[in-house]
PDB file of C-alpha atoms and ligand atoms in Angstrom:
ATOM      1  CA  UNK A   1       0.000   0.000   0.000  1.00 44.00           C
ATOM      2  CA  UNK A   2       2.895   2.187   0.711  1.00 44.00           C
ATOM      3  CA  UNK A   3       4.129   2.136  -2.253  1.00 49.00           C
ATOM      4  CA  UNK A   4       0.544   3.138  -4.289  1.00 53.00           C
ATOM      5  CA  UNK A   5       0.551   6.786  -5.809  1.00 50.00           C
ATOM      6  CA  UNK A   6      -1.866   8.621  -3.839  1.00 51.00           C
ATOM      7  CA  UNK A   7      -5.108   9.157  -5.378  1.00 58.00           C
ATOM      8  CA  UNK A   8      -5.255  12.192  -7.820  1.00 52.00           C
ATOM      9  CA  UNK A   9      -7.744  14.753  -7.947  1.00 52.00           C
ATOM     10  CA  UNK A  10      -9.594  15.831 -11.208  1.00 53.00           C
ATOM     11  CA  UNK A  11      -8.400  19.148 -12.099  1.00 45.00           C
ATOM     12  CA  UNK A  12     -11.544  20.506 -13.626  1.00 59.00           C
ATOM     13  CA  UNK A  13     -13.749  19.108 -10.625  1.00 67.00           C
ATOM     14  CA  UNK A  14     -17.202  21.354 -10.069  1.00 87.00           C
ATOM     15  CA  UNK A  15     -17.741  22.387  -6.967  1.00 93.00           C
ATOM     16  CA  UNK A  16     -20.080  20.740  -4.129  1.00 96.00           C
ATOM     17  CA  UNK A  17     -23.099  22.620  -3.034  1.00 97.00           C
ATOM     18  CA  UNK A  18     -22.972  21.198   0.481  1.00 97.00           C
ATOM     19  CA  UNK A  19     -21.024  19.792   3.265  1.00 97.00           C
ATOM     20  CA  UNK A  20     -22.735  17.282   5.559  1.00 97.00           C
ATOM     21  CA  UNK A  21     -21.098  15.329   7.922  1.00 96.00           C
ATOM     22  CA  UNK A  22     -17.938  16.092   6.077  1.00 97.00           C
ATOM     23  CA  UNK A  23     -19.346  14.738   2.800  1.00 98.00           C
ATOM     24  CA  UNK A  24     -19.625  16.666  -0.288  1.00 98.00           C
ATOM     25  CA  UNK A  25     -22.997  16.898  -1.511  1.00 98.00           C
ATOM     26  CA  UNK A  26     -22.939  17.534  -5.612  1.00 98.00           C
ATOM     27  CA  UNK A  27     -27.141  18.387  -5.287  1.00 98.00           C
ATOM     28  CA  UNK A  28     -28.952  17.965  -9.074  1.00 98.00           C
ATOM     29  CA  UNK A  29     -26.140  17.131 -10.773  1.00 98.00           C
ATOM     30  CA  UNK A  30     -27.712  15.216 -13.075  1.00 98.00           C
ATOM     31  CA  UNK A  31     -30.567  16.845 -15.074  1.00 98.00           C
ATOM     32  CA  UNK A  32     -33.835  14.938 -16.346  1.00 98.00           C
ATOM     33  CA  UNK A  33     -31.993  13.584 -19.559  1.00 98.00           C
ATOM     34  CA  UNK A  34     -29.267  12.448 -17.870  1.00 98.00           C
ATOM     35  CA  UNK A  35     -30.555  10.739 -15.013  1.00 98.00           C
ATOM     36  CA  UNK A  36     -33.311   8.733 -17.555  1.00 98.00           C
ATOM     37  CA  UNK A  37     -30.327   7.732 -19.241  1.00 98.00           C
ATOM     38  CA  UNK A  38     -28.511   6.229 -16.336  1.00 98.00           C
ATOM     39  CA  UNK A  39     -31.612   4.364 -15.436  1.00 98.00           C
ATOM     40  CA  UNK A  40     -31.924   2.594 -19.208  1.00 98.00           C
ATOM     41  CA  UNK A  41     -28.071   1.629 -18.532  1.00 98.00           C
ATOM     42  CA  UNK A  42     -29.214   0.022 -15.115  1.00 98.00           C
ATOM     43  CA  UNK A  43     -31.995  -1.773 -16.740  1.00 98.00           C
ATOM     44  CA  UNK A  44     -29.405  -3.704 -19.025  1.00 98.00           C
ATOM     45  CA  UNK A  45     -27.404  -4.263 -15.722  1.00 98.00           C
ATOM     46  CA  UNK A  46     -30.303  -5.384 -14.143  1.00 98.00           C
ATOM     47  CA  UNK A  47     -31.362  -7.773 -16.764  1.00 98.00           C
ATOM     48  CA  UNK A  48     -27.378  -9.501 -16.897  1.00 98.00           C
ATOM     49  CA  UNK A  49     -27.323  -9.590 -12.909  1.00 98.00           C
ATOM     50  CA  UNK A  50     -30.711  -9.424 -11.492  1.00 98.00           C
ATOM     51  CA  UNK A  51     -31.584  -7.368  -8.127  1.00 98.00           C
ATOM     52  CA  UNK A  52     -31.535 -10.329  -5.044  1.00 98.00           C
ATOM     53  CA  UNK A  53     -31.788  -9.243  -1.269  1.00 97.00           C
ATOM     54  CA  UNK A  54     -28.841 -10.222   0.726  1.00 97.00           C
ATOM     55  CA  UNK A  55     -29.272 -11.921   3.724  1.00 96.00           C
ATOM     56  CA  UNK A  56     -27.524 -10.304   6.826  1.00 94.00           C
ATOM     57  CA  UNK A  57     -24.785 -12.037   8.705  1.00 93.00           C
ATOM     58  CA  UNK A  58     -27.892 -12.881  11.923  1.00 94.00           C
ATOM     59  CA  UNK A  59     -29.961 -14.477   8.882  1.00 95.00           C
ATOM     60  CA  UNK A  60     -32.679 -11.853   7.866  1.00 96.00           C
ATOM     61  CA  UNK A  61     -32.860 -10.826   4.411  1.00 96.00           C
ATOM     62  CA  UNK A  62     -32.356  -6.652   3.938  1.00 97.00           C
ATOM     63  CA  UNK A  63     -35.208  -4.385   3.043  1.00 98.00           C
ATOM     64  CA  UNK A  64     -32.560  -2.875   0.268  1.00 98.00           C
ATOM     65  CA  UNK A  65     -32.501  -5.219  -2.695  1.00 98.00           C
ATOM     66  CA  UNK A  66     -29.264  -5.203  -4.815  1.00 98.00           C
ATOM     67  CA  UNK A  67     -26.930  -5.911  -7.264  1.00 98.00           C
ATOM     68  CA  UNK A  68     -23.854  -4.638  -9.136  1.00 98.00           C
ATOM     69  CA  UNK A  69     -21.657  -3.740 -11.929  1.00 98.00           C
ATOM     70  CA  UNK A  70     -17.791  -4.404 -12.421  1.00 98.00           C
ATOM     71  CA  UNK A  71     -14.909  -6.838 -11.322  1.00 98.00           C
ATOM     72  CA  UNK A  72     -16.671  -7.110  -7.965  1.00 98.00           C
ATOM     73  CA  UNK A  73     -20.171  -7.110  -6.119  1.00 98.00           C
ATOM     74  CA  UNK A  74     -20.940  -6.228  -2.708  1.00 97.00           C
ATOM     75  CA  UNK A  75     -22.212  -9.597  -0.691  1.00 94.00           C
ATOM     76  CA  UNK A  76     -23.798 -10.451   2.521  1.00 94.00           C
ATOM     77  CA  UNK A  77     -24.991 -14.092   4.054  1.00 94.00           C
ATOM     78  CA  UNK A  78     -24.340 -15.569   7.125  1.00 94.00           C
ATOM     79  CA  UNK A  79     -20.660 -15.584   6.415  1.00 95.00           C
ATOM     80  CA  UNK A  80     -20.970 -12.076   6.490  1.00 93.00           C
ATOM     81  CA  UNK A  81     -20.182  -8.945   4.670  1.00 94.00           C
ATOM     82  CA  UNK A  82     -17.644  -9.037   1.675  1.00 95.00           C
ATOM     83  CA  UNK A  83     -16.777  -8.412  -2.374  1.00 97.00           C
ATOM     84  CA  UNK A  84     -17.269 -11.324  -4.460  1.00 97.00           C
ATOM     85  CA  UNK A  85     -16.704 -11.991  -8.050  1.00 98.00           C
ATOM     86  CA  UNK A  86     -19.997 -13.153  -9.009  1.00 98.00           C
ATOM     87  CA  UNK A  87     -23.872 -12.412  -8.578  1.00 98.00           C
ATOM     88  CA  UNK A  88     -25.287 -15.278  -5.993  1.00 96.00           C
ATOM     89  CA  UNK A  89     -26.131 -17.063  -9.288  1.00 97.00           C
ATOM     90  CA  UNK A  90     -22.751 -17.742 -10.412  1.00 97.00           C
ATOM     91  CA  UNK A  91     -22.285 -15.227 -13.072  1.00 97.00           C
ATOM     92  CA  UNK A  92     -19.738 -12.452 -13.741  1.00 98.00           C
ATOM     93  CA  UNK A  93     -21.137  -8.936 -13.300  1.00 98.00           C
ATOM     94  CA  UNK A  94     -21.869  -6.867 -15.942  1.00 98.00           C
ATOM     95  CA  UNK A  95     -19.203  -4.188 -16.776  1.00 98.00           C
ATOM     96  CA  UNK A  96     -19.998  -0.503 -15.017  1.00 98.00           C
ATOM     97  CA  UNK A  97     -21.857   1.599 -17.856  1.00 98.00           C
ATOM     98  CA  UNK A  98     -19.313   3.908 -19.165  1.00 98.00           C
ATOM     99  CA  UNK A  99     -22.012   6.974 -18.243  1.00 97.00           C
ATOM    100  CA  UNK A 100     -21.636   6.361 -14.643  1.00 98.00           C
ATOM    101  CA  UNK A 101     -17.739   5.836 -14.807  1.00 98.00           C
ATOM    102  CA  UNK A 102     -17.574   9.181 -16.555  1.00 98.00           C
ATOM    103  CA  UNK A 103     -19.030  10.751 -13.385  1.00 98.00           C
ATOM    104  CA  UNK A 104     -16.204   9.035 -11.180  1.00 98.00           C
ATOM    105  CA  UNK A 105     -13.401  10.398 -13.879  1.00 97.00           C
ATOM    106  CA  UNK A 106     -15.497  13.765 -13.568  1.00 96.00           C
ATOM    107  CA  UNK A 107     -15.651  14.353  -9.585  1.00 96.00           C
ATOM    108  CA  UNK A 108     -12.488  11.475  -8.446  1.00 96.00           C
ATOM    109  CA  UNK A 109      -9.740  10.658 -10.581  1.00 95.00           C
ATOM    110  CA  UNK A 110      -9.054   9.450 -14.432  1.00 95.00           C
ATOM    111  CA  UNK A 111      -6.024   7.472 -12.693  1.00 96.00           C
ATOM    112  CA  UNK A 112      -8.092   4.656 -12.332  1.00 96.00           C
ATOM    113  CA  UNK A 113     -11.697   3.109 -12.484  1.00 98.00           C
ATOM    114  CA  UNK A 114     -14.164   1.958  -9.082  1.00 98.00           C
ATOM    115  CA  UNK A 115     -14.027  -1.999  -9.310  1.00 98.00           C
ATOM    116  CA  UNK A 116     -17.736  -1.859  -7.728  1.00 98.00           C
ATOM    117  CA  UNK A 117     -20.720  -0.043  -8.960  1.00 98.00           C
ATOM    118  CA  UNK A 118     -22.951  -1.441  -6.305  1.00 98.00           C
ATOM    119  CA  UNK A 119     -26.762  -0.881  -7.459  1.00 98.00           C
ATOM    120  CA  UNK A 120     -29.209  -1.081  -4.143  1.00 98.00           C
ATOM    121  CA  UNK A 121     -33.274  -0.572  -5.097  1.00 98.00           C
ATOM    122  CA  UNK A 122     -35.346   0.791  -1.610  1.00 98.00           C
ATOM    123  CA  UNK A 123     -39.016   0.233  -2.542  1.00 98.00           C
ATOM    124  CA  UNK A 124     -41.337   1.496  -0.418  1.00 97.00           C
ATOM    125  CA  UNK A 125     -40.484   1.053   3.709  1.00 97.00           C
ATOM    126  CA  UNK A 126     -36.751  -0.321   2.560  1.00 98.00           C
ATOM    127  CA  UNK A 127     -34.149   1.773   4.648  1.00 98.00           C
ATOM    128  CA  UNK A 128     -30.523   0.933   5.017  1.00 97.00           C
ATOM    129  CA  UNK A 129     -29.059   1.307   9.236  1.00 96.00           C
ATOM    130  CA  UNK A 130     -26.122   3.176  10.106  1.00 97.00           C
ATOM    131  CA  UNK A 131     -22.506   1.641   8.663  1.00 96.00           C
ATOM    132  CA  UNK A 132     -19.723   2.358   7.401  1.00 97.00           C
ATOM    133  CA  UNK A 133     -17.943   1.009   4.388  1.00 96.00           C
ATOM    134  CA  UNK A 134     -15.267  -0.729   5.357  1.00 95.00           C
ATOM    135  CA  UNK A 135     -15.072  -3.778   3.215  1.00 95.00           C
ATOM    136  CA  UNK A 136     -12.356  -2.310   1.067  1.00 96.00           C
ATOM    137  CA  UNK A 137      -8.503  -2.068   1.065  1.00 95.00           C
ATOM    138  CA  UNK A 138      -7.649   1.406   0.752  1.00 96.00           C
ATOM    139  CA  UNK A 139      -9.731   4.405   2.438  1.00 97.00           C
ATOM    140  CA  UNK A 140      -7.825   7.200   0.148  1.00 97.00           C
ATOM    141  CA  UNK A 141     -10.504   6.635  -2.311  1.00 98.00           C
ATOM    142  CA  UNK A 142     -14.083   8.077  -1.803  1.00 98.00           C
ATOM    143  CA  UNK A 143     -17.061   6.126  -2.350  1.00 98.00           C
ATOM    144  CA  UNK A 144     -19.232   8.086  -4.806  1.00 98.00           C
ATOM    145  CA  UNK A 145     -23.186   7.974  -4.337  1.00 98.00           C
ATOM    146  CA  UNK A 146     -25.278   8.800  -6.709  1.00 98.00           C
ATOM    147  CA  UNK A 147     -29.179   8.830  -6.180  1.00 99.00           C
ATOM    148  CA  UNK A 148     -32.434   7.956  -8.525  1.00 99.00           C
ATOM    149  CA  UNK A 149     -36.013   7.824  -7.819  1.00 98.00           C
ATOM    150  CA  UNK A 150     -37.697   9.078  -4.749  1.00 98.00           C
ATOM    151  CA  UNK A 151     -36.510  11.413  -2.045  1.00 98.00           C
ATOM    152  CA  UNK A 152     -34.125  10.039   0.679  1.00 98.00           C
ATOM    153  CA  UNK A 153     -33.551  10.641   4.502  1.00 98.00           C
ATOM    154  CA  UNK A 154     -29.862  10.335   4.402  1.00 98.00           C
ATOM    155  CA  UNK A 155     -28.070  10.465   8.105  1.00 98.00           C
ATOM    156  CA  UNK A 156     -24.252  10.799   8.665  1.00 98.00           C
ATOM    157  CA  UNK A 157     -22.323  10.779  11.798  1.00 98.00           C
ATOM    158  CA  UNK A 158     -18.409  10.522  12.412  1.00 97.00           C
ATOM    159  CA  UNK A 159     -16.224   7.584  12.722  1.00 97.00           C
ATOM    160  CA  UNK A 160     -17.632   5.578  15.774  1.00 96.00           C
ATOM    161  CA  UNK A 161     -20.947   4.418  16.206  1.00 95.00           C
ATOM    162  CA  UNK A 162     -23.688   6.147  18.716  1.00 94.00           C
ATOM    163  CA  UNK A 163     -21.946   9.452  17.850  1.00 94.00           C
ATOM    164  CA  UNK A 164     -24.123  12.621  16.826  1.00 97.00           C
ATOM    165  CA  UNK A 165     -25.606  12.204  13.699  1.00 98.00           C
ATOM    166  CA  UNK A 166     -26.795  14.836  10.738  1.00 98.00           C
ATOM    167  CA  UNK A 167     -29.509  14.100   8.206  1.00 98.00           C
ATOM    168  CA  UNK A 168     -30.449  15.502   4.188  1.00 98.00           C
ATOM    169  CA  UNK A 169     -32.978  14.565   1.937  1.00 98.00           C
ATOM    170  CA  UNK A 170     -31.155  13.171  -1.150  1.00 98.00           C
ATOM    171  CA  UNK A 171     -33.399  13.626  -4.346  1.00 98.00           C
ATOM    172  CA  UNK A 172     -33.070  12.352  -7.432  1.00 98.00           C
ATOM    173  CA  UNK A 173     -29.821  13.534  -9.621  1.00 98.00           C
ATOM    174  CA  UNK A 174     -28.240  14.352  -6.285  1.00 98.00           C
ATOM    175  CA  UNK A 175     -24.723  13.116  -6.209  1.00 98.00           C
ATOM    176  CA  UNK A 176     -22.750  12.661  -2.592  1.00 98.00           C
ATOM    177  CA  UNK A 177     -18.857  11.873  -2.534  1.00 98.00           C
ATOM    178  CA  UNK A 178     -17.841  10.431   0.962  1.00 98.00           C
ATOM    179  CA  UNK A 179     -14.082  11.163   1.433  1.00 98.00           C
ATOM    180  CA  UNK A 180     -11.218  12.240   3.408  1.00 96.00           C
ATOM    181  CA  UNK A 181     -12.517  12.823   7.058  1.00 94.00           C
ATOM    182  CA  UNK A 182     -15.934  11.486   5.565  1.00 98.00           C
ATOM    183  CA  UNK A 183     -14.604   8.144   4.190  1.00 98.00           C
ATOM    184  CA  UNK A 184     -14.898   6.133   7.355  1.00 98.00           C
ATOM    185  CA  UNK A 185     -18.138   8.095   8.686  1.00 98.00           C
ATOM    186  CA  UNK A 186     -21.401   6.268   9.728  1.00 98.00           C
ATOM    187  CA  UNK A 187     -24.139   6.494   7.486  1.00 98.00           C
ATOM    188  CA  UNK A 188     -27.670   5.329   6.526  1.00 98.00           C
ATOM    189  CA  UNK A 189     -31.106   5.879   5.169  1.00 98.00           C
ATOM    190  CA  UNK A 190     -33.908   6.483   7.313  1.00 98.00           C
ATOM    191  CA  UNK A 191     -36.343   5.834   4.680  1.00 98.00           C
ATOM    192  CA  UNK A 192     -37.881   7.169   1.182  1.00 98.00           C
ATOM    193  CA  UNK A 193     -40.689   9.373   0.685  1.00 98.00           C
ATOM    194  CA  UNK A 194     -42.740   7.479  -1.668  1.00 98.00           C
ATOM    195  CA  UNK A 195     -44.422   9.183  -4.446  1.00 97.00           C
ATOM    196  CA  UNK A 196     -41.715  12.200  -4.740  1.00 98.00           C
ATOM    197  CA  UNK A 197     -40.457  11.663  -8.385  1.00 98.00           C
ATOM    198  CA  UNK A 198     -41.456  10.422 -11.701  1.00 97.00           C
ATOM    199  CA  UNK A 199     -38.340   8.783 -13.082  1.00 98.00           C
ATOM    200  CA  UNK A 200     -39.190   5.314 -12.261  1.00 98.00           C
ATOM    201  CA  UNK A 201     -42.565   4.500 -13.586  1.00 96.00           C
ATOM    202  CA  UNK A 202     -43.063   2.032 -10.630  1.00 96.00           C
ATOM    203  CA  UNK A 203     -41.699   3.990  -7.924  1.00 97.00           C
ATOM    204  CA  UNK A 204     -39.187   3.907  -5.504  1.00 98.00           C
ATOM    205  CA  UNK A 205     -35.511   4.741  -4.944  1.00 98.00           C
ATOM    206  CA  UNK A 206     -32.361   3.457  -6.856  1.00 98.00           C
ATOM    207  CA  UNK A 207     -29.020   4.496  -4.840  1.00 98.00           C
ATOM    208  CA  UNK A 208     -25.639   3.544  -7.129  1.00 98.00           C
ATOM    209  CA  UNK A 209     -21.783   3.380  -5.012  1.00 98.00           C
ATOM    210  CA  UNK A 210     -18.969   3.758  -7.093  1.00 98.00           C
ATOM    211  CA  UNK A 211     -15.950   1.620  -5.010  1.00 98.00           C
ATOM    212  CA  UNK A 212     -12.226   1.256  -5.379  1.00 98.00           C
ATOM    213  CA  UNK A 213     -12.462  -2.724  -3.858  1.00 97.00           C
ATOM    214  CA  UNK A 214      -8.252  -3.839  -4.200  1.00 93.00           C
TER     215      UNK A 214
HETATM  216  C1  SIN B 301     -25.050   2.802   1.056  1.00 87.28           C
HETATM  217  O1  SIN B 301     -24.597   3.263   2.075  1.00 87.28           O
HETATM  218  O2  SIN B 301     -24.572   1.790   0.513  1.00 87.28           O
HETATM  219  C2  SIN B 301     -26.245   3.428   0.381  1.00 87.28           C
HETATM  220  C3  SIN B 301     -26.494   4.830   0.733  1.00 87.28           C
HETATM  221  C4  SIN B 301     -27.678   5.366  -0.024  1.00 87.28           C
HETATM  222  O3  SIN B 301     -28.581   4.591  -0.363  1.00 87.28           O
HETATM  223  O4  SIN B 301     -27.733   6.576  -0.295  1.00 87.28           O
HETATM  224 FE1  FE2 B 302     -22.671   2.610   2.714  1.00 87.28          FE
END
């Protein structure tokens, strides 16, 4: 690890709106257009690795249902939490749809490309508890969220759990990096408020992570 180039950052990066929690918050980054278009790029992911709900390591299956794009996926059973190389059904995943690594060149680094693009779907009542991402083997990189669908109760806290905690609605083009001081910080969803956008004819919240896994 040492001997790694520290992560670059892209000279012609746009500015964050917001700061919460020490995250930067890009807020409608993506327009209409843009954000339909990312969707029709997760609906071929979607049909090559279909959306399953992971069982947590105490058995129960999440509300969050998910899937992912690129060398690896993110996993849970009752082995636990981890990156594996293929969807529970014993595929590869699908590559990450050159739109979405465009935003990670755009807001992280052209150096090199996430190995995860970890899709999670919150239908109605789904909400994700407090974590932190931790499953990956260097913390320089940020883990880039970017968030379709219905409006989102996001809550961040610092580095250890039962801390104070801050919360923002994420809506739909709304892009959040977690970095730096942020990397490492606890952070959820509450829940969705159904019934605030339009994008997905059927409803509901899509959430993508963009991950450097190695
Ligand atoms: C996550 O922490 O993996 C998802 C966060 C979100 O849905 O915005
Ligand atoms: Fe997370």
């Amino acid at each position: 690890m040492e001997n790694r180039p520290a992560p670059s950052v892209s000279s012609d990066r746009v500015r964050p709106t917001t700061v919460i929690g020490g995250a930067e918050l890009f807020a409608g980054l993506f327009d209409m257009d843009a954000q339909a278009a990312i969707v029709s790029d997760l609906r071929a992911v979607v049909a090559a690795a279909p959306l399953f709900s992971p069982l947590t390591p105490w058995g129960k299956p999440m509300s969050v249902r998910m899937t992912s794009a690129g060398k690896y996926g993110w996993f849970s059973d009752r082995n636990g939490y981890r990156y594996s190389e293929h969807h529970p059904d014993g595929q590869s995943w699908p590559p990450i749809p050159a739109r979405i690594l465009a935003l990670w060149h755009r807001l992280v680094s052209d150096e090199r490309d996430p190995d995860c693009c970890l899709v999670n779907f919150y239908g109605e009542g789904a909400r994700m508890g407090l974590h932190q991402d931790r499953d990956e083997a260097d913390f320089r990189w940020p883990v880039l969220s970017v968030s379709l669908g219905d409006d989102a109760r996001f809550r961040i806290g610092g580095t250890v759990r039962g801390g104070k905690t801050e919360s923002v609605w994420l809506r739909s083009g709304d892009v959040l990096v977690l970095g730096g001081a942020a990397r490492l910080a606890y952070h959820g969803i509450d829940r969705i408020a159904p019934g605030t956008s339009t994008l997905l004819p059927k409803g509901g919240r899509i959430n993508l992570t963009l991950r450097v896994v190695d």
